[in-house]
Coordinates of C-alpha atoms (C1' of nucleotides) in Angstrom, one line a residue:
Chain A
X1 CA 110.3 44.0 85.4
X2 CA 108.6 45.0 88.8
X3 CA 105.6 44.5 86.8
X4 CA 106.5 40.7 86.9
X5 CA 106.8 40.5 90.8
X6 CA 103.6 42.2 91.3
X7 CA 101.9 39.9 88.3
X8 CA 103.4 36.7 89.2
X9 CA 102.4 37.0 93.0
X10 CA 98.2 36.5 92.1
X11 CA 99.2 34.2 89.1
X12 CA 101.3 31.1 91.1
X13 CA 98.7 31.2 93.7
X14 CA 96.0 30.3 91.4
X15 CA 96.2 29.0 88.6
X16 CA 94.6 30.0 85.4
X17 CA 91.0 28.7 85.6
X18 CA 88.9 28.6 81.7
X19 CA 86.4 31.5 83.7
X20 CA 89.8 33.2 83.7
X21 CA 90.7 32.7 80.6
X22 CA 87.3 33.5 79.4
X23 CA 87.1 36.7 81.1
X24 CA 90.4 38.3 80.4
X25 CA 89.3 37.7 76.8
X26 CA 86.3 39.5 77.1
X27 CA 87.8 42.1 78.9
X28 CA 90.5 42.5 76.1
X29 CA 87.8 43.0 74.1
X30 CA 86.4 45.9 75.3
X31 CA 87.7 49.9 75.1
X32 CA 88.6 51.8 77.7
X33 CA 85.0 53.5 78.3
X34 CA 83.5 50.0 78.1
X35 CA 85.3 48.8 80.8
X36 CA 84.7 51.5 82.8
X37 CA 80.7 50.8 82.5
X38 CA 81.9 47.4 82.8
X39 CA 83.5 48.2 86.8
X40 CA 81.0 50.0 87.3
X41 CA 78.4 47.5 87.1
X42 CA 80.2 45.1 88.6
X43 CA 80.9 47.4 91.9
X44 CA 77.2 48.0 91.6
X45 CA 76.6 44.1 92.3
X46 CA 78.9 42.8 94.2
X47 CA 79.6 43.5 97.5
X48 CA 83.4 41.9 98.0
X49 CA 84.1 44.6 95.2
X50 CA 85.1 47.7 96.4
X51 CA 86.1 50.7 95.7
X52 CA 89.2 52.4 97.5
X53 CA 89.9 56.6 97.2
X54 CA 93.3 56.1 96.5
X55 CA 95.3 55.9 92.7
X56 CA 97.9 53.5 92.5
X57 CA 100.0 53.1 89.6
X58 CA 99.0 50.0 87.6
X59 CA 101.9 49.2 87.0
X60 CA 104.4 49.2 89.9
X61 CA 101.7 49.5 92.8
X62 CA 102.7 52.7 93.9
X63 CA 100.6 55.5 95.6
X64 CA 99.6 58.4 93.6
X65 CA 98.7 61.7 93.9
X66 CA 95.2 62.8 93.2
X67 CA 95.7 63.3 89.5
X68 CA 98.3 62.3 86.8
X69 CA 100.2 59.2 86.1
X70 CA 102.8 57.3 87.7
X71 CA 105.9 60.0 88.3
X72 CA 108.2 57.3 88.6
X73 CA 106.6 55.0 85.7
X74 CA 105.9 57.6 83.4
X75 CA 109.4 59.0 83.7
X76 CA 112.0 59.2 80.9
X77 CA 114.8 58.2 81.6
X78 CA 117.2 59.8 79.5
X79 CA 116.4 62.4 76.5
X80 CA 117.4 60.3 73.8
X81 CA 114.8 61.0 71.0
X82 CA 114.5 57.3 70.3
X83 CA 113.7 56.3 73.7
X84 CA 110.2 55.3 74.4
X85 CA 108.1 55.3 77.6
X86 CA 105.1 53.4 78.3
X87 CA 102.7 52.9 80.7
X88 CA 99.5 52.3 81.9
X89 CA 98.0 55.3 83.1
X90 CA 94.5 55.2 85.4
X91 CA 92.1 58.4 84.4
X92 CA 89.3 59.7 84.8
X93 CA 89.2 62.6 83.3
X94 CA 87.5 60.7 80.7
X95 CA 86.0 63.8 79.0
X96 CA 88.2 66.1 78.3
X97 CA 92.0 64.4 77.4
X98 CA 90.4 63.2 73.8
X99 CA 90.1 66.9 73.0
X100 CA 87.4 66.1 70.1
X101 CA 84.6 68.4 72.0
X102 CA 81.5 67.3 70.0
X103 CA 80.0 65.3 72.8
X104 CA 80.6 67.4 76.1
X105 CA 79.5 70.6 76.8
X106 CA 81.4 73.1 78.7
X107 CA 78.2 74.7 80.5
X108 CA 77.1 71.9 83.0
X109 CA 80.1 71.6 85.6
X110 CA 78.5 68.9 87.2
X111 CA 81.1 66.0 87.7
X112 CA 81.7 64.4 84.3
X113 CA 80.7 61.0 86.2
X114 CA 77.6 61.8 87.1
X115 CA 76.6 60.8 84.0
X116 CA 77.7 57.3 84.3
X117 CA 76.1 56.7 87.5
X118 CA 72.3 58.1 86.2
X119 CA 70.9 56.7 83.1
X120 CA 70.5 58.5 79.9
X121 CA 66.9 59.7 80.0
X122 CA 67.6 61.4 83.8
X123 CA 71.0 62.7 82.6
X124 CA 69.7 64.5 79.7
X125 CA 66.2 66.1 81.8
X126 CA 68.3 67.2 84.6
X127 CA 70.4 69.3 81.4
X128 CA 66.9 70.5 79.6
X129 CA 64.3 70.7 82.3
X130 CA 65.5 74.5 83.3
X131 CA 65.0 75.6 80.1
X132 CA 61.1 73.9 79.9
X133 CA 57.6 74.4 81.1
X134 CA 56.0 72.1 83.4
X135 CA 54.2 70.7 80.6
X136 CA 56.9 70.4 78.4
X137 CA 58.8 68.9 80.6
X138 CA 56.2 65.8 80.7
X139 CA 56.7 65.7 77.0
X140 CA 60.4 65.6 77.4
X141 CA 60.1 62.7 80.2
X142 CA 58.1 60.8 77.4
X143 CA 60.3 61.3 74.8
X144 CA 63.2 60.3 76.9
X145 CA 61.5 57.1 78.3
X146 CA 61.1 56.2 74.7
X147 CA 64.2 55.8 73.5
X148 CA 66.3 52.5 72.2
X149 CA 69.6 51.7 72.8
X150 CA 71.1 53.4 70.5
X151 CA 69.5 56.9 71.9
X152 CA 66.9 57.5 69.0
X153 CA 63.8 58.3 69.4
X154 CA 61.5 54.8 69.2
X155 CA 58.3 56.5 69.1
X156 CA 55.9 57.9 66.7
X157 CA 55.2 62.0 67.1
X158 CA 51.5 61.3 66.4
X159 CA 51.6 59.1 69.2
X160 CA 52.8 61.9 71.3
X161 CA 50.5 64.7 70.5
X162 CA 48.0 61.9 71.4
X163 CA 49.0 61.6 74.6
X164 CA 49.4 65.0 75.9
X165 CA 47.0 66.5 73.9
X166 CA 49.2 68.7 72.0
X167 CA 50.4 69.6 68.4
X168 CA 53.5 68.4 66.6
X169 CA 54.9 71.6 66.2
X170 CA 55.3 71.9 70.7
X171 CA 56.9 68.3 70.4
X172 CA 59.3 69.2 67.7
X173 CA 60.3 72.2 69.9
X174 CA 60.6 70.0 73.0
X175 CA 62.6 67.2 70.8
X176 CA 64.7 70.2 69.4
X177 CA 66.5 71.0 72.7
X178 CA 66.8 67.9 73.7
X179 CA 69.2 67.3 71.1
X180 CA 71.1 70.2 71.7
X181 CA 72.2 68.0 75.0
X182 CA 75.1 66.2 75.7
X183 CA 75.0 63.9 74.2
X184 CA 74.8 66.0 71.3
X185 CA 72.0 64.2 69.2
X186 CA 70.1 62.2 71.8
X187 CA 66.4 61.5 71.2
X188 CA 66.7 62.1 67.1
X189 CA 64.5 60.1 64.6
X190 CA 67.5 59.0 62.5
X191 CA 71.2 59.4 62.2
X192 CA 70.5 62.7 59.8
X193 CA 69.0 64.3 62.8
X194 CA 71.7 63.7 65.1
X195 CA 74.3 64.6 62.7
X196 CA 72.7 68.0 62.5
X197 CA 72.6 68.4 65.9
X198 CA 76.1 68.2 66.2
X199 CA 76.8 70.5 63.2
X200 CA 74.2 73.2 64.7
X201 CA 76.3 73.1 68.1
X202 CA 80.0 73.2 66.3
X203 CA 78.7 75.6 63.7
X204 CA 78.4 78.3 66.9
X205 CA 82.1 77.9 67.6
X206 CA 84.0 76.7 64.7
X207 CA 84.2 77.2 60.8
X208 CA 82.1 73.7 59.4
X209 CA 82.5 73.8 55.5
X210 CA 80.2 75.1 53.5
X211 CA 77.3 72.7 52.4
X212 CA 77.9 70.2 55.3
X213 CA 74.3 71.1 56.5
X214 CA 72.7 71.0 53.3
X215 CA 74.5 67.9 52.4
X216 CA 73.3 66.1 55.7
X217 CA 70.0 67.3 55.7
X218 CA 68.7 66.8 52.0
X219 CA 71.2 64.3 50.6
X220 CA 72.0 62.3 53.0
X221 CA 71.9 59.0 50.6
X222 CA 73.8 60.2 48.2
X223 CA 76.7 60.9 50.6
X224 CA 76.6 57.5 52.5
X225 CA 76.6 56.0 48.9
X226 CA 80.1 58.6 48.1
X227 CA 78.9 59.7 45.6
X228 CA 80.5 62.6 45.2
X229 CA 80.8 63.3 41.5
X230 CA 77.1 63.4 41.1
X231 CA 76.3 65.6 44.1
X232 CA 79.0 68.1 43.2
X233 CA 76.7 68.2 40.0
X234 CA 73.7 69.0 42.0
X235 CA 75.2 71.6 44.1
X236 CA 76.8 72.9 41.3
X237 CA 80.3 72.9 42.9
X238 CA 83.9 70.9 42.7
X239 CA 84.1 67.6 43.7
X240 CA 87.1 69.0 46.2
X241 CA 84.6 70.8 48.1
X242 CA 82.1 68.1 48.6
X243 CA 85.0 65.9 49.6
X244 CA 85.9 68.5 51.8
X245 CA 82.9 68.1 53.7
X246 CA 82.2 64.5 53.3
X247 CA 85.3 64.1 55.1
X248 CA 84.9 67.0 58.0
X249 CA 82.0 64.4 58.6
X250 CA 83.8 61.5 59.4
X251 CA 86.1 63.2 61.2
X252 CA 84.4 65.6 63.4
X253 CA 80.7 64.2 63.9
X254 CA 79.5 60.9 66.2
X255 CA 76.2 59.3 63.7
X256 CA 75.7 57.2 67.3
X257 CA 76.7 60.4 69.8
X258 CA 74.3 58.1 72.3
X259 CA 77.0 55.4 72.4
X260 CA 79.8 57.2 73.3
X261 CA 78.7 57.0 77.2
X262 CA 76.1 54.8 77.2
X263 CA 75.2 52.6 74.1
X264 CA 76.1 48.7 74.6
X265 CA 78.9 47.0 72.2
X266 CA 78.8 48.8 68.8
X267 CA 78.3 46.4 65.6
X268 CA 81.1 46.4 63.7
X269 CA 79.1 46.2 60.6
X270 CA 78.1 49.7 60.3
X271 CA 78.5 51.1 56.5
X272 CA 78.2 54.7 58.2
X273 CA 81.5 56.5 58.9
X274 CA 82.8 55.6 62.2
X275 CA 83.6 58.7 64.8
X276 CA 86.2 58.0 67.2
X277 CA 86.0 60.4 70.5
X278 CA 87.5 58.6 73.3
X279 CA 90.9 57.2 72.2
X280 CA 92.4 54.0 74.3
X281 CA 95.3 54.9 73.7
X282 CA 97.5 58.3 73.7
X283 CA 100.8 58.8 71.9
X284 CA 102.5 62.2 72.0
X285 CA 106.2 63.5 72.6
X286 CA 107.3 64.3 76.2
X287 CA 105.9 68.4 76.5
X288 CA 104.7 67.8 72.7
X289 CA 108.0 68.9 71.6
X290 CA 108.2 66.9 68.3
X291 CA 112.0 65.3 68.6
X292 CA 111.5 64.2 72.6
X293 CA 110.7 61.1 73.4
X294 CA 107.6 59.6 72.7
X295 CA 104.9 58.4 75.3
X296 CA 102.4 55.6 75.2
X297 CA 100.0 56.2 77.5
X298 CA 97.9 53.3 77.9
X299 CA 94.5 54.6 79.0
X300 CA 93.0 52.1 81.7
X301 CA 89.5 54.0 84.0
X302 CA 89.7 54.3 87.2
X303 CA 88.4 56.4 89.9
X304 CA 90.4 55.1 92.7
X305 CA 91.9 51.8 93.1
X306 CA 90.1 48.4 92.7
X307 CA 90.0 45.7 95.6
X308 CA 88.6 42.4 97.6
X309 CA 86.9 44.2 100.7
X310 CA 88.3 43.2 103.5
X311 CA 85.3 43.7 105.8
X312 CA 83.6 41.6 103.4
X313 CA 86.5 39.0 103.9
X314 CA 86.8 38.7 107.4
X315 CA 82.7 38.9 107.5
X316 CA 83.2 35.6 105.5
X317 CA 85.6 34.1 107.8
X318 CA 83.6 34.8 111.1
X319 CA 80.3 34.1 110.3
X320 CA 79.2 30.7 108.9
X321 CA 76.2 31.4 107.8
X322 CA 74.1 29.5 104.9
X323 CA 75.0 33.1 102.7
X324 CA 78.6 31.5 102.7
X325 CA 78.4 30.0 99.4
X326 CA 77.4 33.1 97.9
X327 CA 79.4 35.4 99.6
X328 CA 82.4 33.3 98.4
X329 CA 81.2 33.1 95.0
X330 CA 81.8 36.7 95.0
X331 CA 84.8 37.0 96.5
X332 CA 86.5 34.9 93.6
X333 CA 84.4 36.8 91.1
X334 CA 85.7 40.0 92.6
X335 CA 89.3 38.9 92.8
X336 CA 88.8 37.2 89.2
X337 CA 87.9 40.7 87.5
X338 CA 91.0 42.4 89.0
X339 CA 93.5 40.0 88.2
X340 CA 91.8 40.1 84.6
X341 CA 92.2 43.8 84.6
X342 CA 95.7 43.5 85.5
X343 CA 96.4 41.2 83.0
X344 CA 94.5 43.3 79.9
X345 CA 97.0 46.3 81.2
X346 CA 99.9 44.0 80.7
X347 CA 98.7 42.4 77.6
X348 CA 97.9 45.6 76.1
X349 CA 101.7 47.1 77.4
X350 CA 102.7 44.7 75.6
X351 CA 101.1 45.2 72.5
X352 CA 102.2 48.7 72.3
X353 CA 105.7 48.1 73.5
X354 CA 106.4 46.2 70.1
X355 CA 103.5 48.2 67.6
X356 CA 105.4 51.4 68.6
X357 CA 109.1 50.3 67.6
X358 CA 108.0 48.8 64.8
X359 CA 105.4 51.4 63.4
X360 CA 107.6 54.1 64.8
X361 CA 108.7 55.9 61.6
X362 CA 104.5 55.6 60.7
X363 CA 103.6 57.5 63.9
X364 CA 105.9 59.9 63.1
X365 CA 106.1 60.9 59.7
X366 CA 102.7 59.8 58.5
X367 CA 100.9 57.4 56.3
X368 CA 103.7 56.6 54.1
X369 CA 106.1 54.8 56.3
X370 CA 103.6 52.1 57.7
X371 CA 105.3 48.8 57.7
X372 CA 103.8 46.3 56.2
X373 CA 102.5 44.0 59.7
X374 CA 100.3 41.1 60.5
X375 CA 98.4 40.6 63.6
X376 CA 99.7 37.2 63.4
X377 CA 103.5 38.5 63.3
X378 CA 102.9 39.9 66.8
X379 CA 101.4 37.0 68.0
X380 CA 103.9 34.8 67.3
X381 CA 106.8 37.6 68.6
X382 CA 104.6 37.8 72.0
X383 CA 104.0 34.4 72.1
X384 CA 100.6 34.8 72.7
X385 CA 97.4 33.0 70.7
X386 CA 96.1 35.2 67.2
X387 CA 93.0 35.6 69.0
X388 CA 94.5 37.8 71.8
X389 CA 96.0 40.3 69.7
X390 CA 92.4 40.0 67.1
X391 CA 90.9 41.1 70.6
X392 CA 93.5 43.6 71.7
X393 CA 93.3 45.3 68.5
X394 CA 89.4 44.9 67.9
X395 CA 87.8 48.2 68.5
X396 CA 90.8 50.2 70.0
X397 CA 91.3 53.5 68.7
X398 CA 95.0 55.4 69.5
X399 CA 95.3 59.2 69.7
X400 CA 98.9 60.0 67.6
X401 CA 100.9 63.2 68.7
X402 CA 99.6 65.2 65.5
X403 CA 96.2 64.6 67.7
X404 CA 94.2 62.2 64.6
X405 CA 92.3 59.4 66.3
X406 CA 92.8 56.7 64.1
X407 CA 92.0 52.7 65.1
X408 CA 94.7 50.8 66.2
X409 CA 93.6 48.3 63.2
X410 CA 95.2 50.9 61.2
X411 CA 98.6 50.0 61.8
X412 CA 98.3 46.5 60.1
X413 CA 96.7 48.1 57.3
X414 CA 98.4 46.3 54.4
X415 CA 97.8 48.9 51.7
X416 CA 97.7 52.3 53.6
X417 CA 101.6 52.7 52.7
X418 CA 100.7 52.8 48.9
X419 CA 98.0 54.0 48.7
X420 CA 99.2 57.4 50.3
X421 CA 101.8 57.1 48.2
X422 CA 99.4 57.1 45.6
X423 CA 98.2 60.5 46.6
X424 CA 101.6 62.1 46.6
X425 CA 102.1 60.6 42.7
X426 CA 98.4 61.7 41.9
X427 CA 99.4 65.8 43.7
X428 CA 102.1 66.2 41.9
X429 CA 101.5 65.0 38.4
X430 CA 101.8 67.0 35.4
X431 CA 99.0 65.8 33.5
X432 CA 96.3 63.5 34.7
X433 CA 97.7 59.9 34.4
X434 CA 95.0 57.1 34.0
X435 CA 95.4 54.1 36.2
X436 CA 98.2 52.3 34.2
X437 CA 100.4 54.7 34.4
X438 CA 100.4 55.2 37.8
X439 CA 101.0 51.5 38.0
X440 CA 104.0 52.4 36.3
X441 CA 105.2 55.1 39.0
X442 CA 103.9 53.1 41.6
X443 CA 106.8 49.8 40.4
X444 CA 109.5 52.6 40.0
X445 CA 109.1 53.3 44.1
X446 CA 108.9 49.4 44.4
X447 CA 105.5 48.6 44.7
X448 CA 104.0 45.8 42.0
X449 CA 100.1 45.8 42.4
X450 CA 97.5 45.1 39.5
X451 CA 96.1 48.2 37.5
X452 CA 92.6 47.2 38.9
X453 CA 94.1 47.3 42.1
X454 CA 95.0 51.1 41.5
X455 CA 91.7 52.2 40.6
X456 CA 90.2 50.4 43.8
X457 CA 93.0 52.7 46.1
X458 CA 91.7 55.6 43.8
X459 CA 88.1 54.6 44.8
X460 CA 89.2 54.4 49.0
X461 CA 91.2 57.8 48.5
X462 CA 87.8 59.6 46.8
X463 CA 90.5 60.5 44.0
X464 CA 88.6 61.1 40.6
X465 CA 89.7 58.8 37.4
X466 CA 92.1 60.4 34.9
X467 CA 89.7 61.9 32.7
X468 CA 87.9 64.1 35.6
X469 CA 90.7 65.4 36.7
X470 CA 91.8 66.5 33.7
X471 CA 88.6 69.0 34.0
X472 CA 89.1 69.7 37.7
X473 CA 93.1 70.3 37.8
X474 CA 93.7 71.0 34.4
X475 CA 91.7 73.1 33.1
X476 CA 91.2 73.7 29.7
X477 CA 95.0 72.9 28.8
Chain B
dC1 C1' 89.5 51.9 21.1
dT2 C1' 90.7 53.1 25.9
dA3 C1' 89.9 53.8 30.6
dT4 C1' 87.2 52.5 34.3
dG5 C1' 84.0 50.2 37.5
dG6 C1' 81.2 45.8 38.7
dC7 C1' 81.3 41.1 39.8
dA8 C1' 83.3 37.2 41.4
dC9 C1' 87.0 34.1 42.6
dG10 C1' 90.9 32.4 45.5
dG11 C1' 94.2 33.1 48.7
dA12 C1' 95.5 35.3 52.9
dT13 C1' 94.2 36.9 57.4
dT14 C1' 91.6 37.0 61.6
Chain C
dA1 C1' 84.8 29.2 59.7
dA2 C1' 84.2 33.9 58.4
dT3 C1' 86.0 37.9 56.4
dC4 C1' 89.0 40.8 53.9
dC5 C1' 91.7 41.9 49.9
dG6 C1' 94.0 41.8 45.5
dT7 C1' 93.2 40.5 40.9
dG8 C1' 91.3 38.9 36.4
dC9 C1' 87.6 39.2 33.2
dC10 C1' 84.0 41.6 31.0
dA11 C1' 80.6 45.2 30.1
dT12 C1' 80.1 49.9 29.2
dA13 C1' 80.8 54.9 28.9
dG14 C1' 83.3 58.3 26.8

DNA sequence: CTATGGCACGGATT
DNA sequence: AATCCGTGCCATAG
């Protein structure tokens, strides 16, 4: 409700202009690390920008100590289990809260923003070039100048034994530790490469199921195709354990690792898995005590606190030279991006205010209790356009309390709620029922949808058809 | 003959 | 306007 004071102040003194308008919606757009690059480049640039060493609370304006969130914002107020705090919480500890680990290495200390104020090719030379000779290191610069947006390698290797003089097999070895830096994957030839990559590094720390290599390396089509059945054939094993590592893929391993720091707006087209590292949003229980109340946190970079300089200002005011025009061209540009920040906070806040009671029970307990929910619904409740919450929602991914990094598209997804409920029919059948009769189970809990319908859920769930499973859970009965 | 997956259509959603 | 999703129809594998 202080929010409102603090809001209201910039909004009545000017008016919302279409640059405005236009801005906040690209700003909505964006994730939390993408807005971050976003500020950065925009401090870069303008001059009336600055940057201040001291954290305020987004939300009430307060001062902050060095690290943490708003004490007073982020405060229960009672214990009441069905109590909810949220707030918007500046960070920039941007590494390490997501706790995934596949894209950040423990032995460089440097500060984790170094990396966002070098480019990729010098961030990833200043973490090889110890480990190389002189004239490997030329190699590595060329292979590093050579790269596309993405972070693959956009040259041929004949083309660089050309250059230096040298055979494929000192390339490859020069190529092979510079994927073994973070990011975990940078400079390989294709997605394969930089998927191994990142199995070779968690393989040193962690159990990665078995296959997983072998299924990346050799198969690779076969598993972006799903299909599973036949390649359990192959490899001569159950289709469970395939699954099993089809799906450690999704979960644990970055196809783009480049992007997650650097790469430019993803395409939302891709047929590969999608990797989620850096969550926009965190949801746990106060001390993750399940039972306490839950916290939103609303993840918004920062490394200090955004504002007009006011050297700049009074600079402005003094002087009349023929810069002036300029000068207050970036003034309102400067002043424009923080209100617009301000506003995606309070937009977002918003958003999760009335996502979390009503998905509560779905954050909570799991899959099954998602309510059925409509971005439109929201709108309408928040009395804002479609488009805003389309933009909100695009591309956001929220960390739940058991720690899965799901998108926040998930929570209007229409058929999640069945289709787990599918799985739990399908686990505890007797015999293997064919897709009509779990139709059938599926009306008893409520649920009407077409037979054809079931076998598509079966298809998104990687459950076998009836007469597979027969062979895989039933053996010879 | 039965169970399932492919294709395509139409309505809902974004 | 574009995209997603549930469904019906039909071919085919078992």
């Amino acid at each position: 409700m202080n929010l409102n004071h603090y809001q209201g102040q910039h909004q009545t003194q000017s008016p919302m202009t279409s640059a405005h308008i236009a801005q906040t919606m690209t700003l909505l757009y964006m994730t939390s690390t993408e807005l971050l690059q976003t500020i950065d480049v925009e401090l870069a640039k303008n001059p009336a920008l600055e940057l201040v060493n001291e954290r305020r609370c987004p939300m009430c304006g307060r001062k902050l100590p060095p690290q943490g969130p708003c004490p007073i914002c982020s405060q229960p107020k009672t214990m009441d289990p069905d109590e909810t705090i949220i707030f918007v919480s500046p960070r920039d500890d941007f590494y390490s809260y997501s706790g995934s680990g596949t894209t950040y290495r423990d032995e460089d200390h440097e500060d984790p923003f170094s990396s966002t104020n070098l480019d990729l090719p010098t961030y990833v030379l200043r973490q090889v070039a110890p480990e190389l000779e002189a004239d490997e290191r030329e190699i590595a610069a060329m292979i590093l100048t050579n790269l596309d947006e993405d972070g693959f390698l956009d040259v041929e290797m004949r083309e660089i034994c050309r250059f230096h003089h040298t055979t494929p097999g000192k390339v490859e070895a020069v190529l092979h530790k510079i994927q073994r830096c973070d990011p975990l994957g940078v400079s390989a030839r294709n997605i394969e490469e930089a998927l191994l990559a990142q199995v070779d590094f968690l393989s040193q720390s962690s159990e990665v199921p078995e296959f997983t290599r072998r299924l990346i390396a050799d198969d690779f089509e076969r598993l972006e195709k799903r299909q599973y059945s036949e390649l359990a054939k192959i490899y001569n094993t159950s289709v469970q354990t395939i699954q099993q590592a089809a799906r450690f893929i999704s979960e644990n391993l970055n196809p783009f690792p480049s992007r997650t720091n650097w790469g430019s707006f993803r395409q939302p087209n891709d047929n590969t898995p999608e990797v989620f590292h850096q969550p926009d949003i965190l949801i746990y229980y106060l001390d993750n005590k399940p039972g306490n109340p839950l916290i939103i946190e609303i993840i918004t970079p920062s490394r200090g606190t955004l504002r007009l300089n006011p050297l700049f200002k009074k600079a402005l005011k003094e002087q009349q030279g023929e810069n002036q025009e300029e000068w207050k061209k970036d003034i309102d540009k400067a002043s424009l991006l923080i209100k617009c920040i301000q506003q995606r906070n309070n937009t977002m806040r918003q958003l999760m205010e009335r996502l979390v009671s009503i998905q509560k029970s779905f954050i909570i307990h799991g899959d099954v209790h998602l309510e059925p929910l409509t971005r439109a619904q929201i709108a309408e409740e928040l009395e804002v356009h479609e488009s805003t919450i389309s933009r909100a929602v695009a591309n956001k991914t929220v960390q739940l309390p058991n720690k899965k990094i799901i998108p926040m598209a998930m929570f209007f997804d229409r058929s999640l709620a069945i289709r787990a409920l599918m799985r739990d029919i399908i686990e505890n059948e007797n015999s293997a029922m064919n897709d009509t009769d779990i139709r059938k189970q599926l009306q008893a809990h409520g649920i009407s949808v077409a037979r054809r319908t079931v076998a598509k859920y079966r298809a998104m769930e990687g459950i076998l058809p009836a007469h597979l499973r027969r062979i895989e859970k039933f053996a010879t009965a």
